[in-house]
XYZ file of C-alpha atoms in Angstrom:
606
model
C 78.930 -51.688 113.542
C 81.837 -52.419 115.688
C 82.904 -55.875 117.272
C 84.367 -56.670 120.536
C 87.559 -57.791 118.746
C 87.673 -54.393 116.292
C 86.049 -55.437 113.253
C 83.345 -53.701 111.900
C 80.593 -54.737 109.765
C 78.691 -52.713 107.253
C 75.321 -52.230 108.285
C 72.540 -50.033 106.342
C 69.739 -48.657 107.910
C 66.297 -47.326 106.241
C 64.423 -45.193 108.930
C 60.378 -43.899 108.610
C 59.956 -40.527 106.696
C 59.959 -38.083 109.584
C 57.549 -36.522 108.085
C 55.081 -39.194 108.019
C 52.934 -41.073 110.288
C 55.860 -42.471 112.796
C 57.446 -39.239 112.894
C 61.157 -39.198 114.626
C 60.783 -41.987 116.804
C 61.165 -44.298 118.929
C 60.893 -47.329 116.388
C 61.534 -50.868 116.950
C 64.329 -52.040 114.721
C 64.259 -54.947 112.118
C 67.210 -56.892 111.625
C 68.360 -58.803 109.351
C 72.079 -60.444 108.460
C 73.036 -62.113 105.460
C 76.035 -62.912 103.465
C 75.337 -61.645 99.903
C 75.417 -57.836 100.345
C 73.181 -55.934 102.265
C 71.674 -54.044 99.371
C 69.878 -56.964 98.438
C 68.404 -57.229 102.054
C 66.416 -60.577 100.567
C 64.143 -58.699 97.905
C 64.097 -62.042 96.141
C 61.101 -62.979 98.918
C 60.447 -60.490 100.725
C 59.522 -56.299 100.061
C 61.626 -54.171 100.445
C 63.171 -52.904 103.772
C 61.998 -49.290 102.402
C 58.478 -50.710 102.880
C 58.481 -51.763 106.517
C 60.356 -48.807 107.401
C 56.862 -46.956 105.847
C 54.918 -49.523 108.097
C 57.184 -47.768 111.268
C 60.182 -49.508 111.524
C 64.102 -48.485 111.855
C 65.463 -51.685 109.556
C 69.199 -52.746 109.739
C 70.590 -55.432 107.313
C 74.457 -55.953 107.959
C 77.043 -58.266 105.765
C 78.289 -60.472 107.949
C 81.484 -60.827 108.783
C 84.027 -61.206 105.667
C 81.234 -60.553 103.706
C 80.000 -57.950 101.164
C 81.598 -54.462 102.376
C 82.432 -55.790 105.961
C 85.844 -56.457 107.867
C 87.051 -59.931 108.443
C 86.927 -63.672 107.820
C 83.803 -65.593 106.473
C 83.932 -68.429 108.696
C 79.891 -69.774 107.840
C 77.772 -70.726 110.224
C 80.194 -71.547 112.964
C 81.380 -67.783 113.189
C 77.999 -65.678 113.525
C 77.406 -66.434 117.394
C 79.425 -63.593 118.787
C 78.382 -61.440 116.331
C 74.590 -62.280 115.906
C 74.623 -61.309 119.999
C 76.512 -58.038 119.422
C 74.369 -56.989 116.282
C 71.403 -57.281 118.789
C 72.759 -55.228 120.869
C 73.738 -52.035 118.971
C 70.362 -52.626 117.211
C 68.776 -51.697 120.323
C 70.701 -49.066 120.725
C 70.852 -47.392 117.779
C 69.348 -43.318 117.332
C 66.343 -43.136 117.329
C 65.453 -46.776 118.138
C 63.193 -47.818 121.511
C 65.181 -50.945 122.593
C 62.985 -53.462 120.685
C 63.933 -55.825 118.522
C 62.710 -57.902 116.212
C 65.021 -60.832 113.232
C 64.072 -61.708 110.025
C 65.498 -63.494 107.025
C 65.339 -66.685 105.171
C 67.894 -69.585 104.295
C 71.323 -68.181 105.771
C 69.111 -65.052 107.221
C 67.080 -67.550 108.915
C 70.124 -69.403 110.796
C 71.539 -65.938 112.235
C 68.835 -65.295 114.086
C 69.329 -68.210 116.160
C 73.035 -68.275 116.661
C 73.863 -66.272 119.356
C 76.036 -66.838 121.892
C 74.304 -68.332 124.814
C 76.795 -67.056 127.526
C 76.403 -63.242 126.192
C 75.658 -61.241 129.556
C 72.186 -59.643 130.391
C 70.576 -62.510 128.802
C 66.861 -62.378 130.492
C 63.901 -63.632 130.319
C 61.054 -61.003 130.144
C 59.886 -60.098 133.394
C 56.007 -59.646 133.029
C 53.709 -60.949 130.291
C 53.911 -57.534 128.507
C 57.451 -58.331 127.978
C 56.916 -61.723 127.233
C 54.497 -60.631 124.498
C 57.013 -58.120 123.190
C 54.626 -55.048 124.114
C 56.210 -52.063 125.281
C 59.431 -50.377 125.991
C 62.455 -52.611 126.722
C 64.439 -52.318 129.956
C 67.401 -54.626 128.601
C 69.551 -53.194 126.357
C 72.103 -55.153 126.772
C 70.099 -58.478 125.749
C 71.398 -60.369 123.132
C 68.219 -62.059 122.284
C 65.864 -60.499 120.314
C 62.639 -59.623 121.217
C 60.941 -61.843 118.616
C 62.276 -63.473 115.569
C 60.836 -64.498 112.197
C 63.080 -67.134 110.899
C 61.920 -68.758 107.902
C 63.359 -71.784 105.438
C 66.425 -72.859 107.583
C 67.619 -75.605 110.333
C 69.833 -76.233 112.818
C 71.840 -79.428 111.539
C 74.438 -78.866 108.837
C 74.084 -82.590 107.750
C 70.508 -83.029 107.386
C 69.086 -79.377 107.009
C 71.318 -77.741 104.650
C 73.438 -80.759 102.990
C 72.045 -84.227 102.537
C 69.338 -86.526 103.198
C 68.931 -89.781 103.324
C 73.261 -90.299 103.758
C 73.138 -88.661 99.961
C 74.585 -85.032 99.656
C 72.309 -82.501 97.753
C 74.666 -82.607 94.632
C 73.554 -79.771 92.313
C 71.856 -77.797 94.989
C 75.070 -77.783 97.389
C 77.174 -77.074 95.117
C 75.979 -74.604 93.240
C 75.609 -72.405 96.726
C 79.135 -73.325 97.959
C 80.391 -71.606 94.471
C 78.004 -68.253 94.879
C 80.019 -67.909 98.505
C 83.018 -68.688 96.742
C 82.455 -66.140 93.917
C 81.568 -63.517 96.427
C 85.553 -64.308 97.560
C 86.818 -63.862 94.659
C 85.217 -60.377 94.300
C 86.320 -59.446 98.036
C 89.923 -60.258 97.146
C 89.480 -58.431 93.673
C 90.032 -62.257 91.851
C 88.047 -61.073 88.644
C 89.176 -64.397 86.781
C 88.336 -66.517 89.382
C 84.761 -65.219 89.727
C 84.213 -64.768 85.946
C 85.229 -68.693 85.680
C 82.702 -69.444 88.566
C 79.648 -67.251 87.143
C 80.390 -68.566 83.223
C 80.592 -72.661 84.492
C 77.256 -72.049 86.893
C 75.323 -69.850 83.724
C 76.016 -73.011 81.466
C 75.434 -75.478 83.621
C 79.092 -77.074 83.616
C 79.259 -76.573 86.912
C 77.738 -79.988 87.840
C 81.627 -81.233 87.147
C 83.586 -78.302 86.929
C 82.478 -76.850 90.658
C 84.659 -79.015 92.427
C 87.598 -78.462 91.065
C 86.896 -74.759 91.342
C 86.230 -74.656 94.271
C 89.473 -76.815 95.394
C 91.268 -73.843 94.058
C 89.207 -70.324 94.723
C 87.526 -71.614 98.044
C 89.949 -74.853 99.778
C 88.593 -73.805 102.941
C 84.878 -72.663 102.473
C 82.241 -74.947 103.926
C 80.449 -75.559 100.838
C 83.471 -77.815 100.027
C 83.791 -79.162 103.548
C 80.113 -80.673 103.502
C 80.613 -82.449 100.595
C 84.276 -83.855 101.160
C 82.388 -85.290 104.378
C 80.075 -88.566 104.860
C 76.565 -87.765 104.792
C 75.623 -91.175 106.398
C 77.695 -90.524 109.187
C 77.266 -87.932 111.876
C 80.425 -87.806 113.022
C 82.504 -84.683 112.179
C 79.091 -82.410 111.278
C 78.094 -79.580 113.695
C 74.636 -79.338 115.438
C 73.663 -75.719 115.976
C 71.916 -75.457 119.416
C 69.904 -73.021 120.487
C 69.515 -71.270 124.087
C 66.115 -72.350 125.007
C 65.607 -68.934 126.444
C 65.699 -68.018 122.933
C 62.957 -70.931 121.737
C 60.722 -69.011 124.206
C 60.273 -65.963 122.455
C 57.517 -65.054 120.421
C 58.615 -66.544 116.705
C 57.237 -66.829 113.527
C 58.238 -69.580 111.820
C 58.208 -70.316 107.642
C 58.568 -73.030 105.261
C 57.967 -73.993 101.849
C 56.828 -77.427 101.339
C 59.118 -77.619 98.012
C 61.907 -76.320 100.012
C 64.764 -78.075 101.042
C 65.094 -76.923 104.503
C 61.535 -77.886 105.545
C 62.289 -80.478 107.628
C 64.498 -77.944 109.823
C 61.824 -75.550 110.301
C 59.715 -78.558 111.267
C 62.458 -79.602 113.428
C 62.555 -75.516 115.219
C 59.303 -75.783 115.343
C 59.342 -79.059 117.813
C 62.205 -77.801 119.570
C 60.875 -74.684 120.384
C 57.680 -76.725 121.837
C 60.007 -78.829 123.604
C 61.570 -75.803 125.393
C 58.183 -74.183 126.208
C 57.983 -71.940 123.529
C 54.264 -70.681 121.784
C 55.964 -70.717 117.616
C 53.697 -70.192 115.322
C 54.025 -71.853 112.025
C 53.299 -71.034 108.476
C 53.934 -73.628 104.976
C 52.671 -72.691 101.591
C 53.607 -74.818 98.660
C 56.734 -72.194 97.886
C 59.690 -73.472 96.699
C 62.858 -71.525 98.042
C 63.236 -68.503 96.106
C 59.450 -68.604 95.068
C 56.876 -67.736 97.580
C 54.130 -66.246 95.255
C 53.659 -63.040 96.588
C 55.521 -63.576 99.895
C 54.493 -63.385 103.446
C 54.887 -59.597 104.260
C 51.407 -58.769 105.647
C 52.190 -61.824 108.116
C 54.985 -60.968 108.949
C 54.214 -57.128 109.543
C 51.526 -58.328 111.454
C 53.611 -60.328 113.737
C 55.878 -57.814 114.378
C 53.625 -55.113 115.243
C 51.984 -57.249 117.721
C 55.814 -57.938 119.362
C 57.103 -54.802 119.095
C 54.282 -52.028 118.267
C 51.955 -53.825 120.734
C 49.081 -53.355 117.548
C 46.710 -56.725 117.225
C 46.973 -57.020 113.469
C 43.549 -56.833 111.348
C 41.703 -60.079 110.338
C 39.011 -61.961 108.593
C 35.987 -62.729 111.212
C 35.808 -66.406 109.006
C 37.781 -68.388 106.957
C 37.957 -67.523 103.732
C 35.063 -69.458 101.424
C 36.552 -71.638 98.526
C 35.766 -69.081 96.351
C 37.902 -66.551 97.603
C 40.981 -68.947 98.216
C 42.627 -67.294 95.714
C 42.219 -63.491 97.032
C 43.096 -65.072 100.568
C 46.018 -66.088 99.234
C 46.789 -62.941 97.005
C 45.839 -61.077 100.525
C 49.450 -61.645 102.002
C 50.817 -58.951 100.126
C 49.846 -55.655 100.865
C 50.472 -51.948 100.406
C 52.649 -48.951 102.586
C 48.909 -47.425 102.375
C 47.045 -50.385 103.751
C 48.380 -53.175 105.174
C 46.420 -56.264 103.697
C 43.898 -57.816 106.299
C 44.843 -61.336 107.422
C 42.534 -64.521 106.740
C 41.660 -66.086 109.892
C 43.477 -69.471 109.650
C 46.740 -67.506 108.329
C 46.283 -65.301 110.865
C 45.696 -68.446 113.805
C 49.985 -68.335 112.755
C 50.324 -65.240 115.047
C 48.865 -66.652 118.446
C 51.071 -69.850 118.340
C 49.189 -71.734 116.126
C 49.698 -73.320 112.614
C 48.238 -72.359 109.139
C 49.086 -75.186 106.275
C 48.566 -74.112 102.441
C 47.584 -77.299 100.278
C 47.565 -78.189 97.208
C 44.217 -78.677 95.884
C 43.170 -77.211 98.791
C 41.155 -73.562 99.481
C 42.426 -70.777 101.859
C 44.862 -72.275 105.119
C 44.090 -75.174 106.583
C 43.845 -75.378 110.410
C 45.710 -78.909 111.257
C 43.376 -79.248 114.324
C 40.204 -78.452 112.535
C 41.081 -80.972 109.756
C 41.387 -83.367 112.241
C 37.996 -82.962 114.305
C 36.662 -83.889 110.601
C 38.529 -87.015 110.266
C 36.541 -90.322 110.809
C 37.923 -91.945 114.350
C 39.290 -94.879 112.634
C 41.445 -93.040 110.044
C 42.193 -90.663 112.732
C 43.677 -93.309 114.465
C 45.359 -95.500 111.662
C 47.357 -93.706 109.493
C 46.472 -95.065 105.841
C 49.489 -96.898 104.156
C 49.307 -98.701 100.805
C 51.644 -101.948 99.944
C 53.434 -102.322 96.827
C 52.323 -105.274 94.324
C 53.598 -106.351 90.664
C 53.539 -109.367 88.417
C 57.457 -108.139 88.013
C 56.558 -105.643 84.800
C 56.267 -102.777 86.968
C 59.447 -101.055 85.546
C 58.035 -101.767 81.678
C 54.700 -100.752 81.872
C 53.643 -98.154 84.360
C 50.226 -98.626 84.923
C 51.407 -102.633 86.056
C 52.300 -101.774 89.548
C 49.864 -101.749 91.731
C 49.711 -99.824 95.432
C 46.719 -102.001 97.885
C 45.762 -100.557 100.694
C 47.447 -100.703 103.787
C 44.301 -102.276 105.877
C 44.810 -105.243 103.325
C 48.354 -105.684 103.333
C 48.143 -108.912 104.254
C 45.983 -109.767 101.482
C 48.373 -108.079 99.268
C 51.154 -109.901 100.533
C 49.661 -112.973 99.894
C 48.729 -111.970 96.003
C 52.324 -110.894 95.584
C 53.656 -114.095 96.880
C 51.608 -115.496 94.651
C 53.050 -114.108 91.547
C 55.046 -115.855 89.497
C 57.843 -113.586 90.418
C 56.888 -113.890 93.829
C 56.511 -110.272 94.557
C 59.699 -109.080 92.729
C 60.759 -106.209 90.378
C 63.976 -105.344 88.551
C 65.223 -102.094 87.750
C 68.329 -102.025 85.877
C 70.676 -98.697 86.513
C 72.641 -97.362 83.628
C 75.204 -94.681 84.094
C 75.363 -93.554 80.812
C 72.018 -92.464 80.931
C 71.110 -92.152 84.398
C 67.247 -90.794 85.565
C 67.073 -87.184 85.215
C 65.939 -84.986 88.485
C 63.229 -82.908 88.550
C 60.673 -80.972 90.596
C 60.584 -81.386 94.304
C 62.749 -79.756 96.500
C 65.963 -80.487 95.408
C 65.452 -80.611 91.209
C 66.621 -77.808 89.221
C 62.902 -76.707 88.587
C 61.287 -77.030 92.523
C 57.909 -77.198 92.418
C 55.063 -79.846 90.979
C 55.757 -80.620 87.661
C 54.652 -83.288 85.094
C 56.756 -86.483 85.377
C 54.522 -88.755 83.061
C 57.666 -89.234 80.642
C 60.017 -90.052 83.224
C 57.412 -93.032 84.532
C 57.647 -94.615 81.296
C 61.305 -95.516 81.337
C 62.007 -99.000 82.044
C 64.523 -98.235 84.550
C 61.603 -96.956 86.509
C 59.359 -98.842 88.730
C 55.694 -97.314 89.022
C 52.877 -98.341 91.523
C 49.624 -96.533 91.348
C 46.186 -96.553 93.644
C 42.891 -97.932 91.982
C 40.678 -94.942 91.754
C 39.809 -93.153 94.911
C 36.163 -93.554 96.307
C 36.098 -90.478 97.812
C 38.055 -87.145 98.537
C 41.108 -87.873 101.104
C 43.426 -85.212 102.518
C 47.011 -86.141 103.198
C 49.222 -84.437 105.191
C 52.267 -85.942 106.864
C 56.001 -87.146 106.119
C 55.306 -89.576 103.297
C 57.532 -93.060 104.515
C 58.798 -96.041 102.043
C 59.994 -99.212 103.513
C 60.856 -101.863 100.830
C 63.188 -104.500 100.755
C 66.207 -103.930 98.351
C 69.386 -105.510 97.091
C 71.762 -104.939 94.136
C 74.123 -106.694 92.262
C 77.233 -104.312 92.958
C 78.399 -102.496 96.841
C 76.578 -99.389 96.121
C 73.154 -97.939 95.158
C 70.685 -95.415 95.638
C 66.835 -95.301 95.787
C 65.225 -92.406 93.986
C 61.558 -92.039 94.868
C 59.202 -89.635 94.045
C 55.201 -89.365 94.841
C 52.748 -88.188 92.087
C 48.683 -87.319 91.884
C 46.972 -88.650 88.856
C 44.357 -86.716 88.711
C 40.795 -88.274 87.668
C 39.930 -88.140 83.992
C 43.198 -86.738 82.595
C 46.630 -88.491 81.653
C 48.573 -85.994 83.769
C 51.283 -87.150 85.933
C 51.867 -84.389 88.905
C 54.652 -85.166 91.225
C 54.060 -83.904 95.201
C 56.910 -84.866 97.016
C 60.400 -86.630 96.369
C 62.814 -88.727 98.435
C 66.326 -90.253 98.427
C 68.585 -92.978 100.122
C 71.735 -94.144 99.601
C 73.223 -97.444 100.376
C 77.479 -97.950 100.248
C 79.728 -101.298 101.123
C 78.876 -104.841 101.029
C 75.280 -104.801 102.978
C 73.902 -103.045 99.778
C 74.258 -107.076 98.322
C 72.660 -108.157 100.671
C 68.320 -108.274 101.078
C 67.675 -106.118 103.572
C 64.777 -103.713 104.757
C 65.825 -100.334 103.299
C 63.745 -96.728 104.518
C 63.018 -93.758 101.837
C 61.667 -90.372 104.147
C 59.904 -87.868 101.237
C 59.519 -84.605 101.577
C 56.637 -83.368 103.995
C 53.583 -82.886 101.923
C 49.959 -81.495 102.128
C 47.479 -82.010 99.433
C 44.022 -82.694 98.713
C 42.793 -85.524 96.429
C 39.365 -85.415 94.890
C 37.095 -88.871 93.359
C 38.547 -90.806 90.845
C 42.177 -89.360 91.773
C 45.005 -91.947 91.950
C 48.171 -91.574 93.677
C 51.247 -93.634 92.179
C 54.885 -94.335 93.667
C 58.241 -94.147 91.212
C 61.257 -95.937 92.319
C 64.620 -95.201 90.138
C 68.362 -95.380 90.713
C 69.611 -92.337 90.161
C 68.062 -88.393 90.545
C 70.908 -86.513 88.533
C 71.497 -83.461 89.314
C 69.815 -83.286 92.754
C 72.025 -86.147 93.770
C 75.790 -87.394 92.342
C 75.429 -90.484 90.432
C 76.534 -93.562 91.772
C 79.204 -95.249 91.082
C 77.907 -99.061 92.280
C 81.420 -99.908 93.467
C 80.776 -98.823 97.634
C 83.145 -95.563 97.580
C 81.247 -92.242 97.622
C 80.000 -90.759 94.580
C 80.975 -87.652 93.065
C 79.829 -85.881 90.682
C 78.181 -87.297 86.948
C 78.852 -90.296 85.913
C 82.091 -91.630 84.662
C 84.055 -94.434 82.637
C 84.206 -96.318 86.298
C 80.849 -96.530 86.654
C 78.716 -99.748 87.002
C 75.751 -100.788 85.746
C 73.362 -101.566 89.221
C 70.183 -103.970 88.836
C 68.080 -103.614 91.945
C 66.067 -106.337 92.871
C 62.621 -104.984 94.618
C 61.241 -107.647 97.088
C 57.926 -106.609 97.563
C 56.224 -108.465 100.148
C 56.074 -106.423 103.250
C 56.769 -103.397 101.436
C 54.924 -99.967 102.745
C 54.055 -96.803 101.780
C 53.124 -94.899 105.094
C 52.736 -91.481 106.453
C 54.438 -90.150 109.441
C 52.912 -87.619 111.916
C 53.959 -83.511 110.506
C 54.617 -82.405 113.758
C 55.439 -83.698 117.252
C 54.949 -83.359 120.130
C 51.442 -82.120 120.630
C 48.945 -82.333 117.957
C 49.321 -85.676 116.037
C 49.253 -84.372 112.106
C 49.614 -87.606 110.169
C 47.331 -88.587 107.688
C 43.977 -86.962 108.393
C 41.431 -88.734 106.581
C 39.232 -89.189 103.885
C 35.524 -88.420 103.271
């Protein structure tokens, strides 16, 4: 494809068998740009382009510029607009194609599809609701935008969607993408050493210390290396992608994982896109990043034959009972021969609405549905559980205690009334700092068992009596604790687990980090932990329990305790941090999923 300035970027195309169904055309064309070589086209989540060009399509996946087989300079995110707008374009007009348009892609795919350059010329909005809809023959093929876009697991804010949270970088996770882009360098510029060094120190795990240094040398420049040279608590110096909220409008599909790091940017489209007048529709199964158990093709198909074929996809008259949750689920992949039908909630995605996958949970939930069934009063109060200890809660982990939140102040008062007066101790060791894992930033995403990691004594636990009944959570899980440590520097490590009734199984849902540099960190003061978004279903006897630690090595660098930022594992300079807990007041809430519209906190128990 050929840019306004003379590069050109390699594109491949797969076009319907003329012989088939779709004969020669007009199609619609999919499009897709990524960064890792356009034979790949994203096969690690989604089927193959060779199968929606069976389903009628004409689908283009180009290396971006300075990447794979194309012409130029990788410049990252910062460089796609201009080129995202002009890909558009000649997609439209390619042989065969009818001047529709549809984007899809995940992580860096995701992201393209929303950078395009707002001032691009015959930029319109659809005339007539057909257009609107994405039904029909186009009459702009010179519009940048395209007709409706699919983009799943990604955000708009370098800081807080792709690098960091809670002012801590994402350690193993950052850098071990920053030195894939830089190995792809290496093999553009025929560096063979360079990106034999990279693959051997990320295969045996050495990365973790070696990366930086590599990629100081192979990749000064790339932005891997910029995000973490910068301050994650500060905003200052990070770029904020915006969006054309003509762009917001159209019809979109949006996906997330709720083990995937980028969730709370899709969450964050998805509100923006409300914001702007936009109808997105919005899909989260408990995938990880790379893992989406069987994907979200027959969706996806769906949605884009409604845009651009102007076909209402098949579905399910009724949700699907709990005894066919599995083959719902299973149903989202489907054949060239027959597209899989669509379960009614999944398929609520494709006129605007939401579908939520839970754990414990059967089929998609319906967020508004869930919440007709709530009880007014928990509908109203979001529950929220204190934290309590006689000050053992870090040496024996069924000690803690978590009281409800509607007697807080009851709990306040037996905490006081301890003979620690509501305090815990956690002391942080360096040498043999808390091991990450599970979540959405571990080296194993997912739920996994964390029962071992509860019984270290540099781990503070807090656990729910019993539950009475079943409760359904769903909502952006919230600590606020007060904190202080000995040294100018320390994090919080906290992670949220199900113990389920009658079994010694510790599952953990969701995980969360902050980090706290200079002298305030000595002093007692309120501190906030945000966990990843969560959705799950508890059933009688079920206890939930809260783990606080100071360190989550890999997902985050280790720190050092002495107020400068840390980086990397832990060395000879590094202090030993005791954290004093101060739990009176402390809470353990739930924030709304979504706003504005719908509130999606904490639904309710029955």
């Amino acid at each position: 494809m050929p840019c306004p300035d003379g590069i050109r970027l390699a594109t491949r195309l797969w076009r319907p068998d003329p012989d088939g169904p779709h004969g020669m055309g007009p199609w619609p064309v999919l499009l897709m740009r990524q960064p890792y070589g356009r034979a790949i086209a994203s096969t690690v989540t989604y089927a193959h382009p060779t199968w929606y060009a069976a389903q009628g399509f004409l689908v283009a996946v180009q290396d971006v510029r300075g990447r794979g087989d194309s012409e130029g300079e990788f410049r990252g995110f910062g460089g796609e607009a201009a080129d995202g707008a002009t890909a558009v374009r000649w997609a439209r007009n390619l042989e065969n194609a009818n001047g529709r348009v549809g984007t899809y892609g995940f992580s860096y795919q995701g992201l393209t599809q929303l950078l395009l350059a707002k001032e691009a010329e015959g930029s319109t909005e659809a005339s007539t609701e057909a257009d609107a809809r994405g039904v029909g023959e186009t009459e702009h093929r010179d519009d940048p935008f395209p007709d409706c876009l699919a983009p799943a697991m990604a955000g708009l804010d370098e800081r807080l969607h792709w690098a960091s949270e809670g002012g801590a970088h994402w350690w193993g996770l950052g850098l071990g993408w920053a030195l894939q882009l830089a190995a792809e360098g290496c093999r553009r510029r025929n560096d063979a050493n360079g990106w034999r060094q990279i693959r051997r120190s990320l295969e045996s795990g050495t990365f973790l210390e070696e990366g930086p240094p590599l990629l100081e040398r192979l990749d000064p420049a790339g932005m891997g290396l910029g995000w973490l040279r910068r301050d994650a608590a500060d905003p200052q110096g990070w770029r904020h992608h915006e969006v054309a909220p003509e762009l917001l409008r159209r019809p979109m599909l949006l996906v997330g994982g709720w083990h995937d790091p980028h969730l709370r940017g899709v969450l964050d489209l998805w509100e923006r896109a409300q914001a702007a007048g936009g109808h997105p529709g919005l899909v989260i199964g408990g995938w990880t990043h790379l893992h989406w158990r069987g994907g979200v093709d027959a969706l996806q198909l769906a949605f884009f034959r409604r845009h651009l074929q102007g076909e209402d996809p098949p579905a399910n008259p009724a949700p699907a009972a709990p005894e066919a949750a599995g083959r719902s689920r299973q149903s989202l992949a489907a054949s060239p021969e027959r597209p899989a039908e669509l379960p009614a909630d999944l398929g609520r995605a494709l006129e605007g609405g939401i579908a939520l996958e839970a754990r414990g949970g059967s089929g998609w939930w319906n967020p508004s549905t869930i919440t007709a069934a709530a009880s007014p009063q928990d509908r109203d109060q979001p529950l929220a559980w204190t934290l309590c200890s006689d000050g053992r809660a870090a040496i024996r982990p069924d000690e803690g205690e978590l009281v409800p939140g509607q007697d807080h102040q009851a709990a306040d008062a037996l905490a006081t009334d301890r003979a620690t007066g509501g305090r815990v101790w956690l002391v942080h060791d360096p040498w043999r700092p808390v091991p990450a894992r599970g979540g959405h930033l571990g080296p194993d995403p997912g739920v996994v068992e964390r029962g071992d990691l509860d019984h270290r004594t540099d781990v503070a636990c807090f656990s729910t009596a019993p539950l009475p009944g079943r409760l359904t959570l769903l909502g952006r899980p919230r600590l606020e604790i007060t904190v202080h440590a000995d040294q100018p520097g320390f994090d919080l490590c906290v992670a949220l687990s199900l113990l389920p009734a009658m079994r010694s199984n510790v599952r953990q849902l969701s995980t969360g980090f902050a980090r706290i540099l200079g002298p305030h960190a000595q002093e007692a003061r309120r501190r906030q932990v945000d966990l990843q978004p969560l959705a799950v279903e508890l059933d009688s006897g079920d206890r939930l329990r809260l783990s606080i630690a100071g360190a989550a090595w890999p997902a985050i660098a280790v720190n050092p305790g002495d107020g400068s930022q840390p980086w990397g594992a832990a060395g000879p300079n590094h202090r030993v941090i005791t954290l004093t807990l101060a739990l009176q007041g402390s809470l353990l809430r739930f924030e709304p999923l979504l706003e504005p519209g719908q509130r999606h906190g904490i639904l309710g128990a029955n």
